[in-house]
Amino acid sequence: MKTVQVRVKPGSKKGQMVQAALDGSLLVYLREPAVDGQANAALIKILAEHFGVSKSQVRIVQGRTSRTKVVEVN
């Protein structure tokens, strides 16, 4: 089990991408807006692809309504 700190940029024009930040966290750009959990669902999907696991193995532990999140990957 791995815990990762993530900073999310919803509604980004850059498209969906994952970058490593200088502080060791991940910076994730998402096209989806932060409305009705759309950005959280997109975050789980892109992190699952990034780590090569299924979506059910990625879980938001902290920060469901914040742009800074703690995510657990099994």
The first five atom37 places (N, CA, C, CB, O) and aatype in JSON, in Angstrom:
{
  "aatype": [12, 11, 16, 19, 5, 19, 1, 19, 11, 14, 7, 15, 11, 11, 7, 5, 12, 19, 5, 0, 0, 10, 3, 7, 15, 10, 10, 19, 18, 10, 1, 6, 14, 0, 19, 3, 7, 5, 0, 2, 0, 0, 10, 9, 11, 9, 10, 0, 6, 8, 13, 7, 19, 15, 11, 15, 5, 19, 1, 9, 19, 5, 7, 1, 16, 15, 1, 16, 11, 19, 19, 6, 19, 2],
  "atom_mask": [
    [1, 1, 1, 1, 1],
    [1, 1, 1, 1, 1],
    [1, 1, 1, 1, 1],
    [1, 1, 1, 1, 1],
    [1, 1, 1, 1, 1],
    [1, 1, 1, 1, 1],
    [1, 1, 1, 1, 1],
    [1, 1, 1, 1, 1],
    [1, 1, 1, 1, 1],
    [1, 1, 1, 1, 1],
    [1, 1, 1, 0, 1],
    [1, 1, 1, 1, 1],
    [1, 1, 1, 1, 1],
    [1, 1, 1, 1, 1],
    [1, 1, 1, 0, 1],
    [1, 1, 1, 1, 1],
    [1, 1, 1, 1, 1],
    [1, 1, 1, 1, 1],
    [1, 1, 1, 1, 1],
    [1, 1, 1, 1, 1],
    [1, 1, 1, 1, 1],
    [1, 1, 1, 1, 1],
    [1, 1, 1, 1, 1],
    [1, 1, 1, 0, 1],
    [1, 1, 1, 1, 1],
    [1, 1, 1, 1, 1],
    [1, 1, 1, 1, 1],
    [1, 1, 1, 1, 1],
    [1, 1, 1, 1, 1],
    [1, 1, 1, 1, 1],
    [1, 1, 1, 1, 1],
    [1, 1, 1, 1, 1],
    [1, 1, 1, 1, 1],
    [1, 1, 1, 1, 1],
    [1, 1, 1, 1, 1],
    [1, 1, 1, 1, 1],
    [1, 1, 1, 0, 1],
    [1, 1, 1, 1, 1],
    [1, 1, 1, 1, 1],
    [1, 1, 1, 1, 1],
    [1, 1, 1, 1, 1],
    [1, 1, 1, 1, 1],
    [1, 1, 1, 1, 1],
    [1, 1, 1, 1, 1],
    [1, 1, 1, 1, 1],
    [1, 1, 1, 1, 1],
    [1, 1, 1, 1, 1],
    [1, 1, 1, 1, 1],
    [1, 1, 1, 1, 1],
    [1, 1, 1, 1, 1],
    [1, 1, 1, 1, 1],
    [1, 1, 1, 0, 1],
    [1, 1, 1, 1, 1],
    [1, 1, 1, 1, 1],
    [1, 1, 1, 1, 1],
    [1, 1, 1, 1, 1],
    [1, 1, 1, 1, 1],
    [1, 1, 1, 1, 1],
    [1, 1, 1, 1, 1],
    [1, 1, 1, 1, 1],
    [1, 1, 1, 1, 1],
    [1, 1, 1, 1, 1],
    [1, 1, 1, 0, 1],
    [1, 1, 1, 1, 1],
    [1, 1, 1, 1, 1],
    [1, 1, 1, 1, 1],
    [1, 1, 1, 1, 1],
    [1, 1, 1, 1, 1],
    [1, 1, 1, 1, 1],
    [1, 1, 1, 1, 1],
    [1, 1, 1, 1, 1],
    [1, 1, 1, 1, 1],
    [1, 1, 1, 1, 1],
    [1, 1, 1, 1, 1]
  ],
  "atom_positions": [
    [[0.84, -1.17, 0.0], [0.0, 0.0, 0.0], [0.89, 1.24, 0.0], [-0.96, 0.0, 1.22], [1.85, 1.33, 0.77]],
    [[0.57, 2.18, -0.87], [1.37, 3.39, -1.01], [0.46, 4.61, -0.83], [2.08, 3.43, -2.4], [-0.64, 4.65, -1.38]],
    [[0.91, 5.58, -0.06], [0.16, 6.81, 0.15], [0.87, 7.94, -0.59], [0.02, 7.14, 1.67], [2.08, 8.11, -0.46]],
    [[0.11, 8.7, -1.37], [0.67, 9.75, -2.21], [-0.09, 11.05, -1.97], [0.61, 9.35, -3.71], [-1.31, 11.06, -1.89]],
    [[0.65, 12.14, -1.84], [0.01, 13.45, -1.75], [-0.15, 13.98, -3.18], [0.84, 14.45, -0.86], [0.78, 13.93, -3.98]],
    [[-1.35, 14.48, -3.48], [-1.68, 14.91, -4.83], [-2.25, 16.32, -4.8], [-2.69, 13.93, -5.49], [-3.07, 16.65, -3.94]],
    [[-1.81, 17.15, -5.73], [-2.42, 18.47, -5.93], [-3.15, 18.42, -7.26], [-1.35, 19.64, -5.91], [-2.57, 18.07, -8.28]],
    [[-4.43, 18.76, -7.24], [-5.29, 18.63, -8.41], [-5.58, 20.0, -9.01], [-6.61, 17.91, -8.05], [-5.85, 20.96, -8.28]],
    [[-5.53, 20.07, -10.33], [-5.88, 21.28, -11.07], [-7.07, 20.95, -11.97], [-4.65, 21.83, -11.91], [-6.88, 20.6, -13.14]],
    [[-8.3, 21.04, -11.45], [-9.48, 20.72, -12.27], [-9.76, 21.81, -13.29], [-10.71, 20.51, -11.38], [-9.36, 22.96, -13.11]],
    [[-10.44, 21.44, -14.37], [-10.8, 22.4, -15.41], [-9.61, 22.91, -16.18], [0.0, 0.0, 0.0], [-9.64, 24.03, -16.7]],
    [[-8.55, 22.12, -16.27], [-7.32, 22.54, -16.92], [-7.44, 22.46, -18.43], [-6.15, 21.68, -16.44], [-8.05, 21.53, -18.97]],
    [[-6.86, 23.42, -19.11], [-6.84, 23.4, -20.57], [-5.69, 22.55, -21.09], [-6.73, 24.83, -21.11], [-5.63, 22.25, -22.28]],
    [[-4.77, 22.16, -20.21], [-3.63, 21.33, -20.61], [-4.05, 19.9, -20.91], [-2.58, 21.34, -19.52], [-3.3, 19.16, -21.54]],
    [[-5.22, 19.51, -20.48], [-5.65, 18.13, -20.65], [-5.24, 17.32, -19.44], [0.0, 0.0, 0.0], [-4.82, 17.88, -18.42]],
    [[-5.36, 16.01, -19.54], [-5.07, 15.16, -18.39], [-3.6, 14.77, -18.4], [-5.96, 13.89, -18.41], [-3.11, 14.18, -19.36]],
    [[-2.91, 15.11, -17.32], [-1.5, 14.71, -17.19], [-1.1, 14.67, -15.73], [-0.59, 15.68, -17.97], [-1.7, 15.33, -14.88]],
    [[-0.07, 13.88, -15.47], [0.48, 13.74, -14.12], [1.92, 14.2, -14.16], [0.36, 12.26, -13.59], [2.7, 13.76, -15.01]],
    [[2.29, 15.1, -13.23], [3.67, 15.57, -13.14], [4.15, 15.42, -11.7], [3.78, 17.05, -13.6], [3.37, 15.53, -10.76]],
    [[5.44, 15.17, -11.56], [6.03, 15.13, -10.22], [6.35, 16.56, -9.8], [7.33, 14.23, -10.19], [6.97, 17.31, -10.55]],
    [[5.94, 16.93, -8.6], [6.23, 18.26, -8.06], [7.56, 18.22, -7.31], [5.08, 18.76, -7.13], [8.05, 17.15, -6.97]],
    [[8.12, 19.38, -7.04], [9.41, 19.46, -6.37], [9.37, 18.94, -4.94], [9.9, 20.88, -6.36], [10.39, 18.48, -4.42]],
    [[8.22, 19.0, -4.29], [8.1, 18.54, -2.9], [7.82, 17.05, -2.78], [7.02, 19.31, -2.21], [7.57, 16.56, -1.68]],
    [[7.84, 16.32, -3.89], [7.61, 14.88, -3.86], [6.18, 14.47, -4.08], [0.0, 0.0, 0.0], [5.88, 13.28, -4.2]],
    [[5.28, 15.44, -4.15], [3.88, 15.11, -4.42], [3.66, 15.03, -5.93], [2.93, 16.17, -3.78], [4.57, 15.28, -6.71]],
    [[2.45, 14.66, -6.31], [2.09, 14.62, -7.72], [1.18, 15.79, -8.03], [1.4, 13.28, -8.09], [0.31, 16.15, -7.23]],
    [[1.38, 16.39, -9.18], [0.52, 17.46, -9.67], [-0.28, 16.88, -10.83], [1.35, 18.74, -10.11], [0.3, 16.45, -11.83]],
    [[-1.61, 16.86, -10.7], [-2.46, 16.22, -11.69], [-3.37, 17.27, -12.32], [-3.3, 15.07, -11.06], [-4.14, 17.94, -11.62]],
    [[-3.28, 17.4, -13.64], [-4.14, 18.31, -14.4], [-5.31, 17.51, -14.95], [-3.35, 19.03, -15.54], [-5.11, 16.46, -15.57]],
    [[-6.53, 18.01, -14.73], [-7.74, 17.33, -15.19], [-8.6, 18.28, -16.0], [-8.54, 16.77, -13.99], [-8.68, 19.46, -15.68]],
    [[-9.23, 17.77, -17.05], [-10.16, 18.58, -17.83], [-11.49, 18.75, -17.12], [-10.39, 17.95, -19.2], [-12.16, 19.77, -17.28]],
    [[-11.87, 17.77, -16.34], [-13.17, 17.78, -15.67], [-13.24, 18.88, -14.61], [-13.45, 16.41, -15.03], [-12.25, 19.16, -13.94]],
    [[-14.41, 19.5, -14.47], [-14.57, 20.52, -13.44], [-14.76, 19.89, -12.06], [-15.76, 21.43, -13.76], [-15.08, 18.71, -11.95]],
    [[-14.55, 20.68, -11.04], [-14.73, 20.21, -9.66], [-16.2, 20.34, -9.27], [-13.82, 21.0, -8.67], [-16.54, 21.09, -8.35]],
    [[-17.07, 19.62, -9.97], [-18.52, 19.68, -9.75], [-19.05, 18.26, -9.62], [-19.24, 20.44, -10.91], [-18.75, 17.4, -10.46]],
    [[-19.82, 18.01, -8.58], [-20.49, 16.71, -8.38], [-19.54, 15.52, -8.43], [-21.57, 16.53, -9.42], [-19.92, 14.44, -8.89]],
    [[-18.31, 15.69, -7.97], [-17.36, 14.59, -7.91], [-16.74, 14.2, -9.24], [0.0, 0.0, 0.0], [-16.06, 13.17, -9.32]],
    [[-16.96, 14.98, -10.29], [-16.41, 14.65, -11.6], [-14.88, 14.65, -11.59], [-16.91, 15.64, -12.65], [-14.26, 13.75, -12.16]],
    [[-14.28, 15.63, -10.95], [-12.82, 15.71, -10.9], [-12.25, 14.57, -10.07], [-12.38, 17.06, -10.32], [-11.2, 14.03, -10.42]],
    [[-12.9, 14.18, -8.97], [-12.42, 13.07, -8.15], [-12.47, 11.76, -8.93], [-13.26, 12.94, -6.87], [-11.54, 10.96, -8.85]],
    [[-13.54, 11.53, -9.69], [-13.64, 10.32, -10.5], [-12.55, 10.29, -11.57], [-15.04, 10.22, -11.16], [-11.95, 9.24, -11.81]],
    [[-12.31, 11.43, -12.2], [-11.25, 11.51, -13.21], [-9.88, 11.31, -12.58], [-11.31, 12.85, -13.94], [-9.0, 10.69, -13.18]],
    [[-9.68, 11.84, -11.38], [-8.41, 11.68, -10.67], [-8.14, 10.2, -10.39], [-8.42, 12.47, -9.35], [-7.03, 9.72, -10.61]],
    [[-9.14, 9.49, -9.9], [-8.98, 8.06, -9.62], [-8.63, 7.31, -10.9], [-10.25, 7.48, -8.98], [-7.77, 6.43, -10.89]],
    [[-9.29, 7.65, -11.98], [-9.03, 6.97, -13.26], [-7.6, 7.22, -13.75], [-10.04, 7.43, -14.32], [-6.91, 6.29, -14.14]],
    [[-7.17, 8.48, -13.74], [-5.84, 8.8, -14.27], [-4.73, 8.25, -13.37], [-5.68, 10.31, -14.42], [-3.68, 7.83, -13.87]],
    [[-4.94, 8.24, -12.04], [-3.93, 7.67, -11.15], [-3.86, 6.16, -11.29], [-4.22, 8.05, -9.7], [-2.77, 5.58, -11.2]],
    [[-4.99, 5.51, -11.52], [-4.99, 4.06, -11.74], [-4.18, 3.73, -13.0], [-6.43, 3.52, -11.87], [-3.4, 2.77, -13.01]],
    [[-4.37, 4.51, -14.06], [-3.59, 4.3, -15.28], [-2.11, 4.59, -15.04], [-4.12, 5.2, -16.42], [-1.25, 3.85, -15.52]],
    [[-1.81, 5.64, -14.31], [-0.43, 6.04, -14.03], [0.33, 4.96, -13.25], [-0.4, 7.36, -13.25], [1.48, 4.66, -13.56]],
    [[-0.32, 4.37, -12.24], [0.32, 3.35, -11.41], [0.12, 1.93, -11.94], [-0.2, 3.44, -10.0], [0.69, 0.99, -11.39]],
    [[-0.68, 1.76, -12.98], [-0.9, 0.44, -13.56], [-1.74, -0.48, -12.7], [0.0, 0.0, 0.0], [-1.48, -1.69, -12.64]],
    [[-2.74, 0.07, -12.02], [-3.63, -0.72, -11.18], [-5.07, -0.44, -11.6], [-3.42, -0.4, -9.65], [-5.33, 0.45, -12.41]],
    [[-6.01, -1.21, -11.05], [-7.42, -0.96, -11.37], [-7.93, 0.23, -10.54], [-8.28, -2.22, -11.09], [-7.34, 0.6, -9.53]],
    [[-9.04, 0.82, -10.99], [-9.61, 1.98, -10.29], [-10.03, 1.64, -8.87], [-10.8, 2.51, -11.07], [-10.01, 2.5, -7.99]],
    [[-10.4, 0.39, -8.63], [-10.84, 0.0, -7.29], [-9.68, -0.03, -6.29], [-11.51, -1.37, -7.33], [-9.91, -0.1, -5.08]],
    [[-8.45, 0.02, -6.77], [-7.28, 0.0, -5.89], [-6.76, 1.4, -5.57], [-6.18, -0.81, -6.53], [-5.74, 1.54, -4.89]],
    [[-7.46, 2.42, -6.04], [-7.09, 3.81, -5.76], [-8.21, 4.42, -4.93], [-6.86, 4.63, -7.09], [-9.39, 4.33, -5.29]],
    [[-7.84, 5.04, -3.8], [-8.84, 5.58, -2.88], [-8.38, 6.93, -2.35], [-9.11, 4.6, -1.71], [-7.22, 7.09, -1.96]],
    [[-9.27, 7.9, -2.34], [-8.98, 9.21, -1.76], [-9.18, 9.11, -0.26], [-9.89, 10.34, -2.39], [-10.29, 8.87, 0.21]],
    [[-8.09, 9.29, 0.5], [-8.13, 9.15, 1.95], [-8.5, 10.48, 2.61], [-6.78, 8.65, 2.47], [-9.29, 10.5, 3.55]],
    [[-7.93, 11.57, 2.12], [-8.19, 12.91, 2.67], [-8.37, 13.89, 1.53], [-7.05, 13.36, 3.62], [-7.75, 13.75, 0.48]],
    [[-9.2, 14.9, 1.75], [-9.3, 16.0, 0.81], [-10.3, 15.82, -0.31], [0.0, 0.0, 0.0], [-10.09, 16.33, -1.41]],
    [[-11.39, 15.12, -0.06], [-12.4, 14.94, -1.11], [-12.9, 16.25, -1.7], [-13.57, 14.17, -0.56], [-13.21, 16.3, -2.89]],
    [[-12.97, 17.3, -0.9], [-13.47, 18.58, -1.39], [-12.36, 19.62, -1.51], [-14.56, 19.11, -0.48], [-12.64, 20.81, -1.68]],
    [[-11.12, 19.19, -1.42], [-9.97, 20.09, -1.49], [-9.15, 19.77, -2.74], [-9.1, 19.97, -0.22], [-9.26, 18.68, -3.3]],
    [[-8.33, 20.71, -3.16], [-7.45, 20.44, -4.3], [-6.2, 19.69, -3.89], [-7.07, 21.74, -4.99], [-5.52, 19.1, -4.73]],
    [[-5.88, 19.71, -2.6], [-4.78, 18.93, -2.08], [-5.36, 17.68, -1.44], [-3.92, 19.75, -1.05], [-6.19, 17.77, -0.53]],
    [[-4.94, 16.52, -1.91], [-5.53, 15.26, -1.47], [-4.44, 14.28, -1.05], [-6.4, 14.66, -2.58], [-3.29, 14.39, -1.46]],
    [[-4.83, 13.32, -0.23], [-3.98, 12.18, 0.09], [-4.68, 10.97, -0.51], [-3.74, 12.02, 1.66], [-5.84, 10.7, -0.21]],
    [[-3.95, 10.25, -1.36], [-4.51, 9.12, -2.09], [-3.75, 7.86, -1.72], [-4.47, 9.37, -3.62], [-2.52, 7.88, -1.6]],
    [[-4.48, 6.78, -1.54], [-3.9, 5.49, -1.21], [-4.0, 4.59, -2.44], [-4.61, 4.84, 0.02], [-5.06, 4.46, -3.04]],
    [[-2.87, 3.96, -2.8], [-2.82, 3.06, -3.95], [-2.38, 1.69, -3.45], [-1.86, 3.59, -5.06], [-1.32, 1.57, -2.83]],
    [[-3.18, 0.67, -3.72], [-2.82, -0.7, -3.3], [-2.01, -1.38, -4.38], [-4.08, -1.53, -3.0], [-1.61, -2.54, -4.22]]
  ]
}
